[in-house]
Coordinates of C-alpha atoms in Angstrom, one line a residue:
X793 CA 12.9 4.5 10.5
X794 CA 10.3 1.5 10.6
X795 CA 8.8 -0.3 8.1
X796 CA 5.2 -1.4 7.7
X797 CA 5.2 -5.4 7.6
X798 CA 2.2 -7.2 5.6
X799 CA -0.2 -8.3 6.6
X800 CA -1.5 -5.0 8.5
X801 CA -2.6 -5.7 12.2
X802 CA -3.5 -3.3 14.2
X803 CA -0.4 -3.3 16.3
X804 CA 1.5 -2.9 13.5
X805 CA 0.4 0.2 12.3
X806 CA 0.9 1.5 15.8
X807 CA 4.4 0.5 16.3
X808 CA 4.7 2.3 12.5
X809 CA 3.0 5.2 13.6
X810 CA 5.1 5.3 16.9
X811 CA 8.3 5.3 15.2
X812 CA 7.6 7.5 12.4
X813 CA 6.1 10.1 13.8
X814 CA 6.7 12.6 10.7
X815 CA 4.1 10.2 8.6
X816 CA 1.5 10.7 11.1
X817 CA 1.8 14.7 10.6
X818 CA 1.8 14.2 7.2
X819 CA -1.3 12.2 7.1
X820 CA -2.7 14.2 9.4
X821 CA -1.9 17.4 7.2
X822 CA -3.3 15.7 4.0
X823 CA -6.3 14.5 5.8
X824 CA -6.7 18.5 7.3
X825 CA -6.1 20.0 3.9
X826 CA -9.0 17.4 2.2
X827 CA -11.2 18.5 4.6
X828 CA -10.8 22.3 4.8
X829 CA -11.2 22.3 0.9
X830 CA -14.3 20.1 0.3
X831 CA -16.3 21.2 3.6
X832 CA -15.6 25.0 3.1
X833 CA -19.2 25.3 0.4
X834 CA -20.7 24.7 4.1
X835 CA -19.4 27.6 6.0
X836 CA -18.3 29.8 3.0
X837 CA -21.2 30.2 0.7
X838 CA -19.3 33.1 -1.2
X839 CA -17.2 32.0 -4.2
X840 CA -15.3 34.6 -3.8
X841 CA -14.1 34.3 -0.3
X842 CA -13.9 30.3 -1.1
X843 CA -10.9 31.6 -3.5
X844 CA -9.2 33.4 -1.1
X845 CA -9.8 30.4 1.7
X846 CA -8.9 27.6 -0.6
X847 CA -5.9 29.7 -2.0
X848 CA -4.4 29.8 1.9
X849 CA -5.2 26.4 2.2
X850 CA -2.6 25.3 -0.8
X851 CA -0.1 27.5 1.0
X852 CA -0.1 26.5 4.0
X853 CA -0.2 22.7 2.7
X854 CA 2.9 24.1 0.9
X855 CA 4.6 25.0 3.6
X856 CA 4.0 21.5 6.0
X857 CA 5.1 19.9 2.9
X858 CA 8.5 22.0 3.1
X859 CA 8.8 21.2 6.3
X860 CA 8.1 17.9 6.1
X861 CA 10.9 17.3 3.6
X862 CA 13.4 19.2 5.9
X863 CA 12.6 17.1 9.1
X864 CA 12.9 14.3 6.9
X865 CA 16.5 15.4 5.6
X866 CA 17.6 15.6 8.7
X867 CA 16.2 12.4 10.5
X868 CA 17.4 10.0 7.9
X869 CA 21.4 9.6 8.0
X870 CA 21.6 8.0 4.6
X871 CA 19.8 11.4 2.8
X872 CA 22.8 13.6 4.1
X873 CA 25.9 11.3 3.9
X874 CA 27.6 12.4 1.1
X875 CA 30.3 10.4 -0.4
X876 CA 33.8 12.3 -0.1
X877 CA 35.4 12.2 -3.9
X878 CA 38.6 9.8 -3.7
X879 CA 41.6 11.6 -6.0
X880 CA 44.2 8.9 -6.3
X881 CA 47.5 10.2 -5.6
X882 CA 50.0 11.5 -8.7
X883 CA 52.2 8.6 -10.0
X884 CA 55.8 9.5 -9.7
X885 CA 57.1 6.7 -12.4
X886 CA 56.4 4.7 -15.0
X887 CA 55.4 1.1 -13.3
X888 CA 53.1 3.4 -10.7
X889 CA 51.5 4.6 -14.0
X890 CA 51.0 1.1 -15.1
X891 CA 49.4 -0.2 -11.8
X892 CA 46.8 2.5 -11.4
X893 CA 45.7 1.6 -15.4
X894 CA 45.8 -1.4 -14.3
X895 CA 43.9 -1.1 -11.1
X896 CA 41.6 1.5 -13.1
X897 CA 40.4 -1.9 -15.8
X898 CA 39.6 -3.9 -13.1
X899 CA 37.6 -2.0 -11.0
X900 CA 36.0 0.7 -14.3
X901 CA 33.0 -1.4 -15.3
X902 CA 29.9 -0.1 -17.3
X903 CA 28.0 1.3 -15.4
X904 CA 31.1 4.0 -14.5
X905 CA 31.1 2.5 -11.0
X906 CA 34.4 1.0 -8.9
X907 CA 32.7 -1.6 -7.5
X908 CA 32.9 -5.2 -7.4
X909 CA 31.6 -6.2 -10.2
X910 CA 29.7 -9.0 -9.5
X911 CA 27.5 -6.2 -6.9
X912 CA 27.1 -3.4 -9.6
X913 CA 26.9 -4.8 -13.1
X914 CA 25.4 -8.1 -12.4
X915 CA 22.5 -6.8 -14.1
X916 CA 21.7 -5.4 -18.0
X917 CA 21.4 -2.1 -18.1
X918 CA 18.9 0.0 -19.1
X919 CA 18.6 2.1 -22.4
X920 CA 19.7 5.5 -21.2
X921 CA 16.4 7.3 -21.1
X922 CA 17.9 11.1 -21.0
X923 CA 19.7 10.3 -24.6
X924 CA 16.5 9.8 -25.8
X925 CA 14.8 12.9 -24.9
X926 CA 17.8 14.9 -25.8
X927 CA 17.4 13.1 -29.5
X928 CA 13.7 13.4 -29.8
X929 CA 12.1 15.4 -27.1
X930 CA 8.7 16.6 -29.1
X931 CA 7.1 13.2 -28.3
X932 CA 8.1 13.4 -24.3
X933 CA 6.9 16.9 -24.4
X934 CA 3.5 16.0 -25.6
X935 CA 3.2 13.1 -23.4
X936 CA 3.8 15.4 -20.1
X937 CA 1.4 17.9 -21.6
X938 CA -1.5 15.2 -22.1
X939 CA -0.8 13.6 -18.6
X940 CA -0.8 17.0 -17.2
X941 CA -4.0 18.4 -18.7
X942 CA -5.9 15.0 -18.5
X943 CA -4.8 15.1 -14.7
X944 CA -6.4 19.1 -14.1
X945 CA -9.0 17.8 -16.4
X946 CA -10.3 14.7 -14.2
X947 CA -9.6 17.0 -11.3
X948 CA -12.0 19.6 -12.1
X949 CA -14.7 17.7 -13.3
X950 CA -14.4 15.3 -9.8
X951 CA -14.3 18.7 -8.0
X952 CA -17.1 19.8 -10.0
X953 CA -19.5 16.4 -9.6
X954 CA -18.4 16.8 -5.7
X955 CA -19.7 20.1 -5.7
X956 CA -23.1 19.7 -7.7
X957 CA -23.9 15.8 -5.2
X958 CA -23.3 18.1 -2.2
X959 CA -25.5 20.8 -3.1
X960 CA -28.2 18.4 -4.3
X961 CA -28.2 17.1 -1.0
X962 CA -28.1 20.0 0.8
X963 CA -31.4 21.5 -1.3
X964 CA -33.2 18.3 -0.4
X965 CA -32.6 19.5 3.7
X966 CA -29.2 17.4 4.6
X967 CA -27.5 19.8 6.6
X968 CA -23.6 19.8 6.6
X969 CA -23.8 18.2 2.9
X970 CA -20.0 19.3 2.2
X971 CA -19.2 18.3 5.3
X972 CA -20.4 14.9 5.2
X973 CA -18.6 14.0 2.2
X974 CA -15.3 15.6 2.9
X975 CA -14.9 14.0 6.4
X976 CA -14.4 10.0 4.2
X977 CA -12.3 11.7 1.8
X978 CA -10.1 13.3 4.4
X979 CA -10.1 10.0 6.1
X980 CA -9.0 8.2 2.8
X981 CA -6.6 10.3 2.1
X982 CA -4.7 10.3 5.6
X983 CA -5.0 6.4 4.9
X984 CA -3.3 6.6 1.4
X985 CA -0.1 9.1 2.9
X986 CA 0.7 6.5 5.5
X987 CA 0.6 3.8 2.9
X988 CA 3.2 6.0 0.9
X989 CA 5.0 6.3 3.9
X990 CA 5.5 3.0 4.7
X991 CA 5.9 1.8 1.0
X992 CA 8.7 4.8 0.5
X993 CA 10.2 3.4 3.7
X994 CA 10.0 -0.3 2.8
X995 CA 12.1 1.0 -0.4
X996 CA 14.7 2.7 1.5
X997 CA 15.6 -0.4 3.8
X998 CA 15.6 -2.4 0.5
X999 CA 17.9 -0.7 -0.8
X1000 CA 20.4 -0.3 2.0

């Protein structure tokens, strides 16, 4: 897997795209699925039948998405390497007993790993977040639930402005209205999945 230097040339994004060829499908899919769904008042006029379509769009986008995170299972190493469990063999005496406690404080740190510690505890670490929502979990709750509907909220009403601009235009004799606005948004979107590509790469070589 590549990684998408800064600044972006040109070249660059080529030698990304060539290398990671699962981020171009991607984009490609997001761009496709954009498209289909905010073109389709152009071809479609039947709300109705713009269910049904739009409803096979989301599952077939459903399905590349599987897909996509199987191919990428199976093309990065590091995703499937498993660490075997080490069981330390059974002490047969006392001073054995003594040298794996012993061996056991040296290596046992904070953070439960057996590291060097200098590697894994070398920083503070962080106020464990799942205590807290096991203590109090009403206010977590209501913060998903906000996010969530404020999310399908903003959603609908951008679908719904979308909607009413592009029938405007199409009453006033533009032909392809839909069209013509889906067709940047698919393009911005394909744009904004190989960005997250390249960013979720960048993270993966940083931290190996």
């Amino acid at each position: 897997m590549s990684t998408l230097s800064l600044p972006l040339t040109s070249a660059a994004v080529r030698d990304f795209v060539a290398e990671n060829p699962q981020a171009l499908k991607d984009a490609a899919a997001a761009a496709g699925t954009v498209f289909a769904w905010y073109s389709m008042p152009d071809f479609v006029r039947s709300r109705s039948l713009r269910f049904i379509a739009k409803t096979a769009v989301l599952a077939t986008q459903v399905v590349v998405a599987q897909r996509s995170v199987a191919n990428q299972t199976c093309a990065d190493p590091w995703l499937e390497d498993v660490e075997e469990e080490h069981v330390p063999d059974t002490p047969t005496d006392s001073s054995d007993v003594l040298q794996t406690e012993h061996s056991d404080s040296e290596t046992s740190h904070e953070c439960g790993c057996s590291h060097d510690q200098s590697v894994c505890c070398s920083q503070d670490l962080p106020e464990d977040f799942m205590s807290q929502v096991k203590e109090n979990p009403l206010p977590f709750i209501a913060a998903g639930l906000a996010l969530t509907g404020a999310s399908i909220a903003a959603s609908v009403a951008g679908e719904k402005w979308l909607f009413r601009r592009a029938e405007r235009r199409r009453f006033s004799g533009k032909k392809l209205a839909h069209t013509a606005q889906a067709l940047p948004l698919a393009l911005l979107t394909g744009a904004c999945s190989l960005a997250a590509n390249a960013f979720l790469s960048n993270c993966a070589y940083d931290q190996d």
